[in-house]
Tab-separated table of C-alpha atoms and ligand atoms in Angstrom:
chain	number	residue	atom	x	y	z
A	1	UNK	CA	12.348	-15.057	14.940
A	2	UNK	CA	15.427	-13.003	14.108
A	3	UNK	CA	15.665	-10.210	11.555
A	4	UNK	CA	18.769	-10.534	9.395
A	5	UNK	CA	18.798	-7.179	7.645
A	6	UNK	CA	18.336	-3.799	9.163
A	7	UNK	CA	15.042	-1.932	8.962
A	8	UNK	CA	15.046	1.676	10.084
A	9	UNK	CA	12.348	4.317	10.314
A	10	UNK	CA	12.424	6.814	7.467
A	11	UNK	CA	12.961	10.232	9.075
A	12	UNK	CA	12.736	12.935	6.361
A	13	UNK	CA	9.172	14.036	7.129
A	14	UNK	CA	7.614	17.445	6.623
A	15	UNK	CA	4.737	19.294	8.206
A	16	UNK	CA	1.467	18.771	6.310
A	17	UNK	CA	0.380	22.352	7.157
A	18	UNK	CA	3.365	24.497	6.083
A	19	UNK	CA	5.825	21.935	4.629
A	20	UNK	CA	8.521	22.784	7.206
A	21	UNK	CA	10.876	19.985	8.221
A	22	UNK	CA	9.562	17.848	11.067
A	23	UNK	CA	11.898	17.007	13.948
A	24	UNK	CA	11.395	13.828	15.889
A	25	UNK	CA	11.084	14.178	19.662
A	26	UNK	CA	10.393	11.470	22.215
A	27	UNK	CA	6.629	11.118	21.631
A	28	UNK	CA	5.907	13.604	18.835
A	29	UNK	CA	7.017	15.245	15.610
A	30	UNK	CA	7.293	19.063	15.600
A	31	UNK	CA	7.950	21.725	12.975
A	32	UNK	CA	9.716	25.068	13.457
A	33	UNK	CA	6.357	26.890	13.397
A	34	UNK	CA	5.244	24.958	16.432
A	35	UNK	CA	2.888	22.448	14.794
A	36	UNK	CA	3.043	19.289	16.818
A	37	UNK	CA	1.929	15.753	15.949
A	38	UNK	CA	1.759	13.151	18.692
A	39	UNK	CA	2.969	9.628	18.148
A	40	UNK	CA	0.172	7.184	19.007
A	41	UNK	CA	0.837	4.339	21.420
A	42	UNK	CA	1.021	1.925	18.473
A	43	UNK	CA	3.851	4.068	17.081
A	44	UNK	CA	2.233	5.808	14.093
A	45	UNK	CA	1.743	9.555	13.594
A	46	UNK	CA	-1.389	11.294	12.366
A	47	UNK	CA	-0.361	13.810	9.672
A	48	UNK	CA	-3.738	14.357	8.014
A	49	UNK	CA	-5.060	17.775	9.033
A	50	UNK	CA	-8.826	17.936	9.631
A	51	UNK	CA	-9.227	20.508	6.877
A	52	UNK	CA	-7.676	18.063	4.379
A	53	UNK	CA	-10.048	15.240	5.332
A	54	UNK	CA	-12.956	14.628	2.992
A	55	UNK	CA	-14.857	12.589	5.557
A	56	UNK	CA	-14.698	11.847	9.266
A	57	UNK	CA	-13.280	8.343	8.820
A	58	UNK	CA	-11.663	8.325	5.372
A	59	UNK	CA	-10.241	5.306	3.569
A	60	UNK	CA	-10.799	1.651	4.305
A	61	UNK	CA	-12.962	0.799	7.314
A	62	UNK	CA	-11.826	-1.193	10.317
A	63	UNK	CA	-13.649	-4.272	8.965
A	64	UNK	CA	-12.023	-4.029	5.530
A	65	UNK	CA	-8.602	-3.641	7.115
A	66	UNK	CA	-9.114	-6.703	9.308
A	67	UNK	CA	-10.323	-8.773	6.345
A	68	UNK	CA	-7.330	-7.730	4.220
A	69	UNK	CA	-4.923	-8.418	7.072
A	70	UNK	CA	-6.258	-11.950	7.551
A	71	UNK	CA	-6.388	-12.670	3.819
A	72	UNK	CA	-2.878	-11.394	3.070
A	73	UNK	CA	-1.282	-12.949	6.146
A	74	UNK	CA	-2.706	-16.317	5.042
A	75	UNK	CA	-0.385	-16.016	2.029
A	76	UNK	CA	-2.940	-15.995	-0.817
A	77	UNK	CA	-1.146	-13.072	-2.498
A	78	UNK	CA	2.381	-14.331	-1.792
A	79	UNK	CA	3.213	-14.444	-5.503
A	80	UNK	CA	2.303	-10.774	-5.862
A	81	UNK	CA	4.452	-9.843	-2.871
A	82	UNK	CA	7.349	-11.866	-4.292
A	83	UNK	CA	7.107	-10.038	-7.619
A	84	UNK	CA	6.968	-6.630	-5.944
A	85	UNK	CA	9.903	-7.370	-3.648
A	86	UNK	CA	11.965	-8.788	-6.492
A	87	UNK	CA	11.307	-5.710	-8.623
A	88	UNK	CA	12.276	-3.343	-5.794
A	89	UNK	CA	15.528	-5.123	-5.017
A	90	UNK	CA	16.408	-5.475	-8.709
A	91	UNK	CA	15.441	-2.014	-9.974
A	92	UNK	CA	16.446	0.203	-7.099
A	93	UNK	CA	20.247	0.075	-6.793
A	94	UNK	CA	20.565	2.643	-3.996
A	95	UNK	CA	21.890	1.335	-0.671
A	96	UNK	CA	20.637	2.094	1.877
A	97	UNK	CA	17.268	1.952	0.201
A	98	UNK	CA	14.586	4.510	1.125
A	99	UNK	CA	11.134	3.216	0.306
A	100	UNK	CA	7.676	4.736	0.774
A	101	UNK	CA	4.522	2.633	0.468
A	102	UNK	CA	1.864	5.164	-0.554
A	103	UNK	CA	-1.503	3.683	0.409
A	104	UNK	CA	0.128	0.908	2.421
A	105	UNK	CA	-3.037	-0.613	3.863
A	106	UNK	CA	-2.157	-2.806	6.824
A	107	UNK	CA	1.456	-2.992	5.723
A	108	UNK	CA	1.727	-6.455	4.169
A	109	UNK	CA	4.024	-5.500	1.285
A	110	UNK	CA	6.508	-3.577	3.453
A	111	UNK	CA	6.624	-6.500	5.861
A	112	UNK	CA	7.383	-8.792	2.937
A	113	UNK	CA	10.066	-6.411	1.643
A	114	UNK	CA	11.675	-6.370	5.090
A	115	UNK	CA	11.405	-10.142	5.417
A	116	UNK	CA	12.886	-10.937	1.999
A	117	UNK	CA	15.681	-8.372	1.842
A	118	UNK	CA	19.081	-10.043	2.071
A	119	UNK	CA	21.469	-9.507	4.925
A	120	UNK	CA	23.666	-6.433	4.770
A	121	UNK	CA	21.095	-4.122	3.170
A	122	UNK	CA	19.625	-1.310	5.226
A	123	UNK	CA	16.050	-0.304	4.477
A	124	UNK	CA	14.604	3.047	5.553
A	125	UNK	CA	10.896	2.346	5.382
A	126	UNK	CA	7.774	4.474	5.557
A	127	UNK	CA	4.151	3.717	4.896
A	128	UNK	CA	1.184	6.031	4.710
A	129	UNK	CA	-2.508	5.467	4.354
A	130	UNK	CA	-5.531	7.708	4.679
A	131	UNK	CA	-7.224	5.056	6.832
A	132	UNK	CA	-6.290	5.322	10.481
A	133	UNK	CA	-7.361	1.699	10.948
A	134	UNK	CA	-4.964	0.513	8.275
A	135	UNK	CA	-2.019	2.450	9.701
A	136	UNK	CA	-2.781	1.297	13.224
A	137	UNK	CA	-2.814	-2.342	12.069
A	138	UNK	CA	0.440	-1.812	10.160
A	139	UNK	CA	2.189	-0.290	13.181
A	140	UNK	CA	1.023	-3.098	15.436
A	141	UNK	CA	2.506	-5.728	13.126
A	142	UNK	CA	5.904	-4.082	12.568
A	143	UNK	CA	7.013	-1.142	14.689
A	144	UNK	CA	10.198	-0.411	12.734
A	145	UNK	CA	9.011	1.677	9.723
A	146	UNK	CA	7.607	5.227	9.977
A	147	UNK	CA	3.842	4.813	9.743
A	148	UNK	CA	1.682	7.831	8.932
A	149	UNK	CA	-1.988	8.569	8.571
A	150	UNK	CA	-1.767	10.855	5.552
A	151	UNK	CA	-3.002	11.344	2.007
A	152	UNK	CA	-1.247	10.802	-1.298
A	153	UNK	CA	-2.601	14.250	-2.176
A	154	UNK	CA	-0.253	15.861	0.389
A	155	UNK	CA	2.553	13.464	1.266
A	156	UNK	CA	4.269	14.574	4.482
A	157	UNK	CA	7.707	13.655	3.137
A	158	UNK	CA	10.479	16.056	2.131
A	159	UNK	CA	11.261	16.603	-1.561
A	160	UNK	CA	13.805	14.322	-3.364
A	161	UNK	CA	14.240	11.888	-0.486
A	162	UNK	CA	12.888	8.524	-1.606
A	163	UNK	CA	14.467	5.877	-3.880
A	164	UNK	CA	11.266	3.923	-4.402
A	165	UNK	CA	7.549	4.635	-4.103
A	166	UNK	CA	5.143	1.697	-4.002
A	167	UNK	CA	1.553	2.271	-5.083
A	168	UNK	CA	-0.109	-1.126	-4.847
A	169	UNK	CA	-3.823	-1.317	-5.675
A	170	UNK	CA	-3.809	2.315	-4.605
A	171	UNK	CA	-4.777	5.821	-5.585
A	172	UNK	CA	-1.799	7.450	-7.304
A	173	UNK	CA	-1.064	11.162	-7.129
A	174	UNK	CA	1.791	11.330	-9.620
A	175	UNK	CA	2.843	14.919	-8.908
A	176	UNK	CA	3.433	14.047	-5.264
A	177	UNK	CA	5.200	10.780	-6.120
A	178	UNK	CA	7.494	12.713	-8.485
A	179	UNK	CA	8.201	15.307	-5.815
A	180	UNK	CA	9.242	12.900	-3.045
A	181	UNK	CA	11.266	10.633	-5.369
A	182	UNK	CA	14.920	11.343	-6.030
A	183	UNK	CA	15.782	11.810	-9.728
A	184	UNK	CA	16.254	8.292	-11.078
A	185	UNK	CA	14.016	6.880	-8.357
A	186	UNK	CA	11.440	4.211	-9.137
A	187	UNK	CA	7.657	4.225	-8.898
A	188	UNK	CA	6.338	0.689	-8.747
A	189	UNK	CA	2.624	0.187	-9.255
A	190	UNK	CA	0.456	-2.912	-9.074
A	191	UNK	CA	-3.092	-2.903	-10.392
A	192	UNK	CA	-5.652	-5.574	-11.242
A	193	UNK	CA	-5.703	-6.686	-14.880
A	194	UNK	CA	-8.899	-7.474	-16.821
A	195	UNK	CA	-8.866	-11.166	-15.814
A	196	UNK	CA	-8.155	-10.586	-12.125
A	197	UNK	CA	-10.503	-12.546	-9.816
A	198	UNK	CA	-12.623	-13.414	-12.820
A	199	UNK	CA	-14.265	-16.434	-11.170
A	200	UNK	CA	-15.404	-14.303	-8.230
A	201	UNK	CA	-16.824	-11.655	-10.535
A	202	UNK	CA	-18.684	-14.329	-12.528
A	203	UNK	CA	-20.425	-15.448	-9.351
A	204	UNK	CA	-21.239	-11.960	-8.173
A	205	UNK	CA	-22.377	-10.258	-11.353
A	206	UNK	CA	-25.175	-11.767	-13.467
A	207	UNK	CA	-23.579	-10.584	-16.701
A	208	UNK	CA	-19.842	-10.261	-16.488
A	209	UNK	CA	-18.500	-6.834	-17.236
A	210	UNK	CA	-14.924	-6.912	-18.415
A	211	UNK	CA	-12.959	-3.848	-17.548
A	212	UNK	CA	-11.748	-1.997	-20.633
A	213	UNK	CA	-7.990	-2.464	-20.814
A	214	UNK	CA	-7.049	1.105	-21.676
A	215	UNK	CA	-3.297	1.652	-21.714
A	216	UNK	CA	-2.485	4.260	-19.085
A	217	UNK	CA	-0.378	7.128	-20.385
A	218	UNK	CA	2.959	7.956	-18.802
A	219	UNK	CA	2.533	10.729	-16.208
A	220	UNK	CA	4.643	13.919	-16.462
A	221	UNK	CA	8.068	13.691	-14.854
A	222	UNK	CA	8.353	9.930	-15.408
A	223	UNK	CA	9.667	7.534	-18.030
A	224	UNK	CA	7.954	4.176	-18.283
A	225	UNK	CA	10.404	1.289	-17.940
A	226	UNK	CA	8.071	-1.671	-18.258
A	227	UNK	CA	4.620	-3.127	-17.760
A	228	UNK	CA	4.497	-6.814	-16.909
A	229	UNK	CA	1.519	-9.030	-16.267
A	230	UNK	CA	1.658	-11.541	-13.450
A	231	UNK	CA	-0.660	-14.529	-13.922
A	232	UNK	CA	-1.180	-17.062	-11.185
A	233	UNK	CA	-3.953	-19.366	-10.023
A	234	UNK	CA	-4.876	-19.791	-6.380
A	235	UNK	CA	-7.656	-21.790	-4.707
A	236	UNK	CA	-9.541	-20.473	-1.696
A	237	UNK	CA	-10.523	-23.508	0.353
A	238	UNK	CA	-12.633	-21.957	3.108
A	239	UNK	CA	-15.733	-19.735	3.268
A	240	UNK	CA	-13.763	-17.479	5.618
A	241	UNK	CA	-11.116	-16.774	2.995
A	242	UNK	CA	-13.795	-16.087	0.363
A	243	UNK	CA	-15.563	-13.700	2.712
A	244	UNK	CA	-12.296	-11.903	3.516
A	245	UNK	CA	-11.586	-11.418	-0.171
A	246	UNK	CA	-15.079	-10.035	-0.733
A	247	UNK	CA	-14.695	-7.650	2.180
A	248	UNK	CA	-11.354	-6.267	1.048
A	249	UNK	CA	-12.282	-5.563	-2.582
A	250	UNK	CA	-14.621	-2.991	-4.133
A	251	UNK	CA	-16.881	-5.878	-5.175
A	252	UNK	CA	-18.526	-5.806	-1.771
A	253	UNK	CA	-19.948	-2.363	-2.551
A	254	UNK	CA	-20.805	-2.989	-6.169
A	255	UNK	CA	-22.445	-6.400	-5.854
A	256	UNK	CA	-26.176	-6.955	-5.547
A	257	UNK	CA	-27.547	-8.699	-2.452
A	258	UNK	CA	-28.142	-11.884	-4.488
A	259	UNK	CA	-24.658	-11.750	-5.945
A	260	UNK	CA	-23.136	-11.434	-2.505
A	261	UNK	CA	-25.271	-14.293	-1.211
A	262	UNK	CA	-24.110	-16.559	-4.025
A	263	UNK	CA	-20.483	-15.752	-3.188
A	264	UNK	CA	-20.996	-16.243	0.557
A	265	UNK	CA	-22.476	-19.693	-0.090
A	266	UNK	CA	-19.300	-20.934	-1.795
A	267	UNK	CA	-16.991	-23.251	0.095
A	268	UNK	CA	-14.230	-23.440	-2.501
A	269	UNK	CA	-13.154	-20.978	-5.165
A	270	UNK	CA	-10.338	-21.279	-7.724
A	271	UNK	CA	-9.184	-17.817	-8.746
A	272	UNK	CA	-7.036	-16.282	-11.438
A	273	UNK	CA	-4.769	-13.568	-10.191
A	274	UNK	CA	-3.882	-11.183	-12.989
A	275	UNK	CA	-1.847	-8.214	-11.900
A	276	UNK	CA	-0.172	-5.599	-14.004
A	277	UNK	CA	3.101	-4.418	-12.519
A	278	UNK	CA	4.258	-1.111	-13.907
A	279	UNK	CA	7.687	0.447	-13.347
A	280	UNK	CA	8.237	4.139	-13.900
A	281	UNK	CA	11.483	6.053	-13.496
A	282	UNK	CA	11.509	9.588	-12.112
A	283	UNK	CA	13.251	11.754	-14.686
A	284	UNK	CA	16.497	13.478	-13.720
B	301	SAM	C1	-7.160	-1.552	-2.143
B	301	SAM	S1	-6.372	-0.906	-0.700
B	301	SAM	C2	-4.688	-1.424	-0.926
B	301	SAM	C3	-3.860	-1.424	0.331
B	301	SAM	C4	-2.455	-2.014	0.192
B	301	SAM	N1	-1.648	-1.293	-0.764
B	301	SAM	C5	-2.537	-3.466	-0.200
B	301	SAM	O1	-2.420	-3.771	-1.374
B	301	SAM	O2	-2.731	-4.308	0.685
B	301	SAM	C6	-6.335	0.841	-1.012
B	301	SAM	C7	-5.845	1.660	0.183
B	301	SAM	O3	-5.728	3.043	-0.203
B	301	SAM	C8	-6.122	3.836	0.903
B	301	SAM	N2	-6.404	5.180	0.385
B	301	SAM	C9	-7.531	5.638	-0.208
B	301	SAM	N3	-7.380	6.923	-0.576
B	301	SAM	C10	-6.114	7.297	-0.217
B	301	SAM	C11	-5.361	8.510	-0.322
B	301	SAM	N4	-5.872	9.593	-0.880
B	301	SAM	N5	-4.096	8.526	0.160
B	301	SAM	C12	-3.572	7.432	0.730
B	301	SAM	N6	-4.234	6.255	0.855
B	301	SAM	C13	-5.497	6.189	0.391
B	301	SAM	C14	-7.258	3.056	1.523
B	301	SAM	O4	-7.480	3.431	2.880
B	301	SAM	C15	-6.758	1.620	1.381
B	301	SAM	O5	-6.010	1.202	2.515
B	302	ZN	ZN1	4.169	23.243	10.552
C-alpha cells in the first residue's frame, strides 16, 4: 500500500509545565528549563503532567478504545469521515496544512484525512487524547503524525500554529482551540444530533428521551460559518458490531441492565446516523 501525499509530524509543541518550546531529540522532547518527555516505543509522547490528571487512568478505557477501533475500521462511520475530510480540504486553504485532532481517540479521522488527501498536498498532523490507550492505538496504526497524551484543557501546542482543529464527538475547550489556531483558522466539530442512533436508544431505554436541541452559542474569538446536518442510514449485521457500538458510546454507562441485555440480544440493527457538523472560523 503506497501513500501518495506526504504526511509529516507536527513539530510546534510546547512544554505542558511552563509553556516553553519543546525541542525534539532522538527519543524525547525537552524544554529549555530541562523538562523532558520520553517518546514511547509506539511513538507517542506523554504530555499530561500528573498534577493535571483528574484520575489515574483518565479518558476512554482500553476496552472502549478497542471497540471503537474495530467499529470504525469496519467502515460503519465512513460517511462521517468523508464529510469531515471534505470539509477540511475545502475550508482550509493553507498548504501545507497543519491539523490538530483534539480528542483524537484511536486516530480514525486523521487516518482518513491522510488517506483521502490528494497527491501534492503536505499534511502536518497531530492528535491528542487524554486516554493513553487511545493514543497508543493511534500511534500503532499510523506512526507519521505527532501523537500526544494530553488534555484539551492545556494543549501542548504553541500559539497560532494550526490551520485546523478537529473536535469530533469530543470535549471542546474553546479558549485553547482559539489559542493554537492561526487567525482565520478553522475549528471543525462533529456532534450527535437528536436523531442519532435512535433505534439503539429505543431498544435500550424504556421511554425514549430525546435530547433537547439547544442551539449552541458561538464561543468568543470565533465566527460561525455553518452548521450542517448529515443524515445517513446504516445497518449493523452482526452482534459483534452492535456490541462494539454499545461499548464505544456513553449508552453503555447510562443503560439499565435489562436495556443492555435487549441490545446484546440483537443480531441486526438498522441505524440512523444524524451528525451535526459545525464550522467556526478563528477571528483575525
Ligand atoms: C467519544 S470519544 C471520540 C474519539 C474520536 N474523536 C472519534 O470520534 O473516534 C471522546 C474522546 O475524548 C477523550 N477525552 C475526554 N476528555 C478529554 C480531554 N479533556 N482532552 C482530550 N481528550 C479527552 C476520550 O478519551 C475519548 O477518546
Ligand atoms: Zn518545561
